[in-house]
């Protein structure tokens, strides 16, 4: 059974964009949901196949704390787990994958769910994310923002590689990770900069200094206003969800993180981590496991202008051609931004600093940019970016 929560505008006859895929709905289809080939039914099947990760209770205490639940404080962690889980699903099973109706399930699917279990033994558990993010302020019982959450993922993935932990069966997160930011603390504003040469170097490092390109996950933390989202950014955010590389958005109302994965008209469609469920242990080799608590049949919606201005966008690029397509789309988005882009795309890094502005931007949105102190993660140290 399907439920729709939120405003009555959810799932009207307008097109739905969901993680880079367009579902064309019509009034006839909405009134005849028995047609399994309709855009409505296809969207619902896609939505319910996404990995849904929520508050849990009854797991082992986190580190040296007494917390055995993340209720009321772990929603950003859970939202980020959903985004990364979709990246792994897309990588191993493809964008067209849907949850099978019958068991046994595939080892890849079960293996991904196992990684997000609620114990230190699971690679991407809330326990391990909090430990990895300590230096960015992550702690049991405390809410965290999207920038710190992205950096915690970067640290955790790096730690897993260094310690050869069993992730993806070969000791590695199966893709490079690029946290795109224009400054060190991520909170001073300005347009983050996707540097193509930095992405290439991260792929090279992932492939142990081989020149071949690797799959890459991009996380782009953004601050798009002060107390509320600047409305000039809403059309740009909507368009990112049309990219084939889209992994959605970590965002929601202030202090309440959700995983925004789709859009229709002026409404964001999201998976909500705020439902409390018992902790479950899905063994990596249990292909008959009950996975129902990791999928959701409730479509919720939120007005885009109510989204907290502090958010993060995710993209997954399978190979070099896919990354080039992402850069092309992102550069076109810069041209539509009227001098206030979500983020910019440049080819290379030069020795001295040059700010981005509309006049210095080339027609294709892909310039050289001058930055000092860039490290291999794409971090620009103490440099600040601003729209002039």
Coordinates of C-alpha atoms in Angstrom, one line a residue:
X1 CA 0.0 0.0 0.0
X2 CA 1.2 3.5 -0.9
X3 CA 0.8 6.5 1.3
X4 CA 1.4 10.2 0.4
X5 CA 2.2 12.6 3.2
X6 CA 2.5 16.4 2.8
X7 CA 0.8 18.9 0.6
X8 CA -1.9 17.8 -1.9
X9 CA 0.4 18.9 -4.7
X10 CA 2.5 15.8 -4.3
X11 CA 2.2 13.6 -7.4
X12 CA 0.0 15.8 -9.5
X13 CA 0.1 15.3 -13.3
X14 CA 3.4 17.3 -13.6
X15 CA 6.6 15.5 -14.4
X16 CA 8.6 14.0 -11.5
X17 CA 12.4 14.1 -11.5
X18 CA 13.8 11.4 -9.2
X19 CA 17.6 10.9 -9.0
X20 CA 18.1 11.9 -12.6
X21 CA 15.2 10.0 -14.1
X22 CA 12.0 11.7 -15.4
X23 CA 8.6 10.2 -14.8
X24 CA 5.9 11.6 -17.0
X25 CA 2.6 11.4 -15.2
X26 CA -0.9 12.2 -16.4
X27 CA -4.3 12.7 -14.8
X28 CA -5.5 9.4 -16.4
X29 CA -2.6 7.5 -15.0
X30 CA -3.1 9.0 -11.5
X31 CA -6.8 7.9 -11.6
X32 CA -5.9 4.4 -12.9
X33 CA -3.0 3.2 -10.7
X34 CA -3.7 -0.4 -11.6
X35 CA -1.7 0.2 -14.8
X36 CA 1.6 -1.1 -13.8
X37 CA 3.4 0.5 -16.7
X38 CA 2.1 4.0 -15.9
X39 CA 4.6 6.7 -15.0
X40 CA 3.0 6.8 -11.5
X41 CA 3.5 3.1 -10.8
X42 CA 7.1 3.2 -12.3
X43 CA 8.0 6.1 -10.0
X44 CA 6.6 4.3 -6.9
X45 CA 8.6 1.2 -7.7
X46 CA 11.7 3.3 -8.1
X47 CA 11.0 5.2 -4.9
X48 CA 10.5 2.0 -2.8
X49 CA 13.7 0.5 -4.2
X50 CA 15.9 3.2 -2.7
X51 CA 17.7 2.4 0.5
X52 CA 15.8 4.0 3.5
X53 CA 17.9 4.4 6.6
X54 CA 16.2 5.7 9.8
X55 CA 16.6 6.3 13.5
X56 CA 17.3 3.0 15.2
X57 CA 17.1 1.9 18.8
X58 CA 18.6 -1.1 20.7
X59 CA 22.1 -1.2 19.1
X60 CA 25.4 -1.5 21.0
X61 CA 26.4 1.6 22.8
X62 CA 28.3 4.1 20.6
X63 CA 32.0 4.3 21.6
X64 CA 32.3 5.2 25.3
X65 CA 28.9 6.8 25.4
X66 CA 25.7 5.4 26.8
X67 CA 23.8 6.0 23.6
X68 CA 22.0 2.9 22.2
X69 CA 19.7 4.9 20.0
X70 CA 20.1 8.0 17.7
X71 CA 16.6 9.2 18.1
X72 CA 16.3 13.0 18.0
X73 CA 19.9 13.7 16.9
X74 CA 21.1 11.3 14.2
X75 CA 19.0 12.4 11.2
X76 CA 21.9 14.0 9.3
X77 CA 24.0 10.9 9.7
X78 CA 21.1 8.7 8.5
X79 CA 20.4 11.0 5.6
X80 CA 24.0 10.8 4.5
X81 CA 24.0 7.0 4.8
X82 CA 21.0 7.0 2.4
X83 CA 22.9 9.1 -0.2
X84 CA 26.0 7.0 0.0
X85 CA 23.9 3.8 -0.1
X86 CA 22.4 4.9 -3.4
X87 CA 25.9 5.5 -4.8
X88 CA 26.8 1.9 -3.9
X89 CA 23.5 0.6 -5.4
X90 CA 24.2 2.5 -8.6
X91 CA 27.8 1.3 -8.7
X92 CA 27.1 -2.4 -8.1
X93 CA 23.6 -2.9 -9.5
X94 CA 22.9 0.1 -11.8
X95 CA 20.4 2.9 -11.8
X96 CA 17.7 0.7 -13.3
X97 CA 17.9 -1.8 -10.3
X98 CA 14.7 -2.4 -8.4
X99 CA 14.2 -4.4 -5.3
X100 CA 13.2 -8.0 -6.3
X101 CA 9.9 -9.3 -5.1
X102 CA 11.3 -12.7 -4.3
X103 CA 14.2 -14.1 -2.4
X104 CA 17.0 -15.0 -2.5
X105 CA 18.4 -11.5 -2.9
X106 CA 21.7 -10.7 -4.7
X107 CA 24.9 -10.7 -2.7
X108 CA 25.6 -7.2 -3.8
X109 CA 22.3 -5.9 -2.4
X110 CA 22.7 -7.7 0.9
X111 CA 26.3 -6.7 1.2
X112 CA 25.4 -3.0 0.8
X113 CA 22.8 -3.2 3.6
X114 CA 25.3 -5.0 5.8
X115 CA 27.7 -2.1 5.5
X116 CA 25.2 0.2 7.0
X117 CA 24.3 -1.9 10.1
X118 CA 24.5 -0.4 13.5
X119 CA 27.7 -1.8 15.0
X120 CA 31.4 -1.1 14.8
X121 CA 31.8 -4.2 12.7
X122 CA 29.8 -2.6 9.8
X123 CA 32.0 -0.3 7.7
X124 CA 29.6 2.6 7.4
X125 CA 27.7 2.4 10.7
X126 CA 26.7 5.4 12.7
X127 CA 29.3 4.2 15.2
X128 CA 32.2 4.5 12.7
X129 CA 31.0 7.7 11.2
X130 CA 30.9 9.5 14.5
X131 CA 34.4 8.2 15.3
X132 CA 35.7 9.4 11.9
X133 CA 34.0 12.8 12.3
X134 CA 35.3 13.6 15.8
X135 CA 37.6 16.4 14.6
X136 CA 34.6 18.0 12.8
X137 CA 32.4 18.0 15.9
X138 CA 30.5 14.8 15.4
X139 CA 29.5 13.2 18.7
X140 CA 26.8 10.9 20.0
X141 CA 23.8 13.0 21.1
X142 CA 24.7 16.1 19.0
X143 CA 23.2 17.3 15.7
X144 CA 25.7 17.9 12.9
X145 CA 25.7 20.0 9.7
X146 CA 26.1 18.8 6.1
X147 CA 29.7 20.1 5.7
X148 CA 31.0 18.2 8.7
X149 CA 29.1 15.2 7.7
X150 CA 30.7 15.1 4.2
X151 CA 34.2 15.5 5.8
X152 CA 33.4 12.6 8.2
X153 CA 32.7 10.4 5.2
X154 CA 36.0 11.5 3.6
X155 CA 37.9 10.5 6.8
X156 CA 36.0 7.2 7.2
X157 CA 36.7 6.2 3.6
X158 CA 40.3 7.1 3.9
X159 CA 40.6 5.1 7.1
X160 CA 39.0 2.1 5.6
X161 CA 41.5 2.1 2.8
X162 CA 44.5 2.6 5.0
X163 CA 43.5 -0.3 7.3
X164 CA 42.4 -2.6 4.5
X165 CA 39.0 -3.2 6.1
X166 CA 36.6 -5.5 4.2
X167 CA 34.6 -3.0 2.1
X168 CA 33.5 -4.1 -1.3
X169 CA 35.2 -7.5 -0.9
X170 CA 38.7 -6.1 -1.7
X171 CA 39.4 -3.7 1.2
X172 CA 38.3 -0.5 -0.6
X173 CA 35.4 1.8 -0.9
X174 CA 34.7 1.1 -4.6
X175 CA 35.1 4.7 -5.9
X176 CA 37.1 7.8 -5.4
X177 CA 35.6 10.4 -3.1
X178 CA 35.8 14.2 -3.8
X179 CA 34.4 16.6 -1.2
X180 CA 34.1 19.8 -3.2
X181 CA 34.5 23.0 -1.1
X182 CA 35.7 26.5 -1.6
X183 CA 37.2 26.9 1.9
X184 CA 38.3 24.9 4.8
X185 CA 35.4 25.3 7.3
X186 CA 32.7 25.2 4.6
X187 CA 30.6 27.8 6.4
X188 CA 31.8 31.1 5.0
X189 CA 29.9 30.8 1.8
X190 CA 31.0 31.2 -1.8
X191 CA 30.7 28.9 -4.7
X192 CA 32.6 25.6 -4.3
X193 CA 34.9 24.7 -7.2
X194 CA 35.0 21.3 -9.0
X195 CA 38.5 21.1 -10.4
X196 CA 38.8 18.5 -13.1
X197 CA 42.5 18.0 -12.5
X198 CA 41.9 17.4 -8.8
X199 CA 39.2 14.8 -9.7
X200 CA 41.7 13.1 -12.0
X201 CA 44.3 13.0 -9.3
X202 CA 41.9 11.5 -6.8
X203 CA 41.0 8.8 -9.4
X204 CA 44.7 8.2 -10.0
X205 CA 45.3 7.8 -6.2
X206 CA 42.3 5.5 -6.0
X207 CA 43.8 3.3 -8.7
X208 CA 47.2 3.3 -7.0
X209 CA 48.9 5.8 -9.3
X210 CA 47.6 4.2 -12.5
X211 CA 46.4 6.8 -15.0
X212 CA 43.0 5.1 -15.7
X213 CA 39.9 6.9 -14.5
X214 CA 37.8 5.4 -11.6
X215 CA 34.2 5.8 -10.5
X216 CA 33.9 8.9 -8.3
X217 CA 31.5 10.2 -5.7
X218 CA 31.2 14.0 -5.4
X219 CA 29.8 15.6 -2.3
X220 CA 29.2 19.3 -2.6
X221 CA 28.3 21.1 0.7
X222 CA 26.6 24.4 0.2
X223 CA 25.3 27.4 2.2
X224 CA 22.6 29.1 0.1
X225 CA 21.4 31.9 2.3
X226 CA 21.4 33.1 5.9
X227 CA 18.2 32.2 7.8
X228 CA 16.4 30.9 4.8
X229 CA 17.1 29.5 1.3
X230 CA 17.8 32.3 -1.2
X231 CA 15.0 31.8 -3.8
X232 CA 17.4 32.4 -6.7
X233 CA 19.0 29.0 -6.0
X234 CA 15.8 27.0 -6.2
X235 CA 15.7 26.5 -10.0
X236 CA 19.4 25.5 -9.9
X237 CA 18.8 22.9 -7.1
X238 CA 15.8 21.5 -9.0
X239 CA 18.0 21.1 -12.1
X240 CA 20.7 19.1 -10.3
X241 CA 18.1 16.4 -9.7
X242 CA 17.7 16.1 -13.5
X243 CA 21.4 15.1 -13.9
X244 CA 21.9 11.4 -14.7
X245 CA 24.6 11.5 -12.0
X246 CA 22.3 12.8 -9.3
X247 CA 22.4 11.2 -5.9
X248 CA 20.0 13.8 -4.3
X249 CA 20.4 16.3 -1.6
X250 CA 21.1 16.2 2.2
X251 CA 18.7 18.8 3.4
X252 CA 15.4 19.6 5.0
X253 CA 13.8 22.1 7.3
X254 CA 16.2 23.8 9.8
X255 CA 17.5 21.3 12.3
X256 CA 15.7 18.4 10.6
X257 CA 17.7 16.6 7.9
X258 CA 16.0 14.5 5.3
X259 CA 17.2 12.8 2.1
X260 CA 15.8 14.7 -0.9
X261 CA 15.8 12.5 -3.9
X262 CA 13.2 14.0 -6.2
X263 CA 11.2 17.1 -7.2
X264 CA 7.9 18.0 -8.7
X265 CA 6.9 21.6 -9.4
X266 CA 7.9 23.5 -6.3
X267 CA 7.9 20.5 -4.0
X268 CA 10.9 18.3 -2.9
X269 CA 10.2 14.6 -2.6
X270 CA 12.2 12.9 0.2
X271 CA 12.9 9.9 2.3
X272 CA 12.5 10.7 6.0
X273 CA 15.0 9.2 8.5
X274 CA 12.8 10.2 11.6
X275 CA 10.9 7.0 11.9
X276 CA 12.2 4.9 14.9
X277 CA 12.9 1.3 14.1
X278 CA 14.6 -1.5 16.0
X279 CA 18.2 -2.2 15.1
X280 CA 18.6 -5.2 12.9
X281 CA 21.7 -7.2 12.0
X282 CA 21.8 -8.3 8.3
X283 CA 24.7 -10.6 7.8
X284 CA 26.6 -10.1 4.6
X285 CA 25.9 -13.7 3.5
X286 CA 22.2 -13.9 4.4
X287 CA 20.5 -13.7 1.1
X288 CA 17.1 -14.6 2.7
X289 CA 17.3 -11.6 5.2
X290 CA 14.2 -9.5 6.0
X291 CA 15.1 -6.2 4.4
X292 CA 11.7 -4.5 4.7
X293 CA 12.9 -2.0 7.3
X294 CA 15.3 -0.6 4.7
X295 CA 12.6 0.4 2.2
X296 CA 9.8 2.9 2.4
X297 CA 6.4 3.1 0.8
X298 CA 5.6 6.6 2.0
X299 CA 6.3 9.6 -0.3
X300 CA 6.7 12.8 1.6
X301 CA 7.0 16.3 0.2
X302 CA 8.3 19.7 1.3
X303 CA 8.1 23.1 -0.3
X304 CA 11.5 23.9 -1.8
X305 CA 11.5 27.4 -0.3
X306 CA 11.4 25.9 3.2
X307 CA 14.6 23.9 2.8
X308 CA 17.4 24.9 5.2
X309 CA 20.1 26.9 3.3
X310 CA 22.8 24.6 4.6
X311 CA 22.8 21.4 2.6
X312 CA 24.9 19.1 0.4
X313 CA 24.4 17.7 -3.1
X314 CA 25.8 14.3 -4.2
X315 CA 26.7 13.0 -7.6
X316 CA 28.1 9.6 -8.8
X317 CA 30.1 9.4 -12.0
X318 CA 30.8 5.8 -13.2
X319 CA 33.6 6.6 -15.6
X320 CA 35.4 9.4 -17.5
X321 CA 32.7 9.9 -20.0
X322 CA 30.1 10.1 -17.2
X323 CA 32.2 12.7 -15.4
X324 CA 32.7 14.7 -18.6
X325 CA 28.9 14.7 -19.0
X326 CA 28.5 15.9 -15.4
X327 CA 31.0 18.7 -16.0
X328 CA 29.2 19.8 -19.1
X329 CA 25.8 19.9 -17.4
X330 CA 27.3 21.7 -14.4
X331 CA 28.9 24.3 -16.6
X332 CA 25.6 24.9 -18.4
X333 CA 24.0 25.4 -15.0
X334 CA 26.7 28.0 -14.2
X335 CA 25.6 29.9 -17.3
X336 CA 22.0 29.9 -16.0
X337 CA 23.0 31.2 -12.6
X338 CA 23.2 34.9 -13.3
X339 CA 26.4 35.3 -11.4
X340 CA 25.4 33.2 -8.4
X341 CA 26.1 29.5 -9.2
X342 CA 25.7 26.6 -6.8
X343 CA 29.3 25.6 -7.8
X344 CA 31.6 26.1 -10.6
X345 CA 33.8 23.8 -12.8
X346 CA 37.4 24.5 -13.7
X347 CA 40.0 22.5 -15.5
X348 CA 43.2 23.2 -13.5
X349 CA 44.8 24.9 -10.6
X350 CA 47.2 27.8 -11.0
X351 CA 49.9 29.1 -8.6
X352 CA 48.1 32.3 -7.5
X353 CA 44.6 33.1 -6.4
X354 CA 41.8 34.4 -8.6
X355 CA 38.3 34.9 -7.5
X356 CA 35.3 33.6 -9.6
X357 CA 33.0 36.3 -11.0
X358 CA 30.5 36.5 -13.8
X359 CA 32.7 38.6 -16.0
X360 CA 35.8 36.3 -15.8
X361 CA 33.7 33.2 -16.5
X362 CA 34.1 31.7 -19.9
X363 CA 31.1 30.8 -22.0
X364 CA 31.3 27.1 -21.2
X365 CA 31.7 27.7 -17.5
X366 CA 35.0 25.8 -17.4
X367 CA 37.9 28.1 -16.6
X368 CA 41.3 27.8 -15.0
X369 CA 41.3 28.9 -11.4
X370 CA 44.1 30.1 -9.3
X371 CA 44.4 28.7 -5.8
X372 CA 47.2 28.3 -3.3
X373 CA 47.5 25.4 -0.9
X374 CA 45.3 22.9 -2.6
X375 CA 45.7 19.4 -1.2
X376 CA 44.8 16.0 -2.8
X377 CA 41.2 16.0 -1.5
X378 CA 40.3 19.2 -3.3
X379 CA 40.6 21.2 -0.1
X380 CA 41.8 24.8 -0.5
X381 CA 43.1 25.5 3.0
X382 CA 42.4 29.0 4.2
X383 CA 41.4 30.4 0.8
X384 CA 38.0 32.0 0.6
X385 CA 35.7 32.1 -2.4
X386 CA 33.1 34.8 -3.0
X387 CA 30.8 36.0 -5.8
X388 CA 32.0 39.5 -6.8

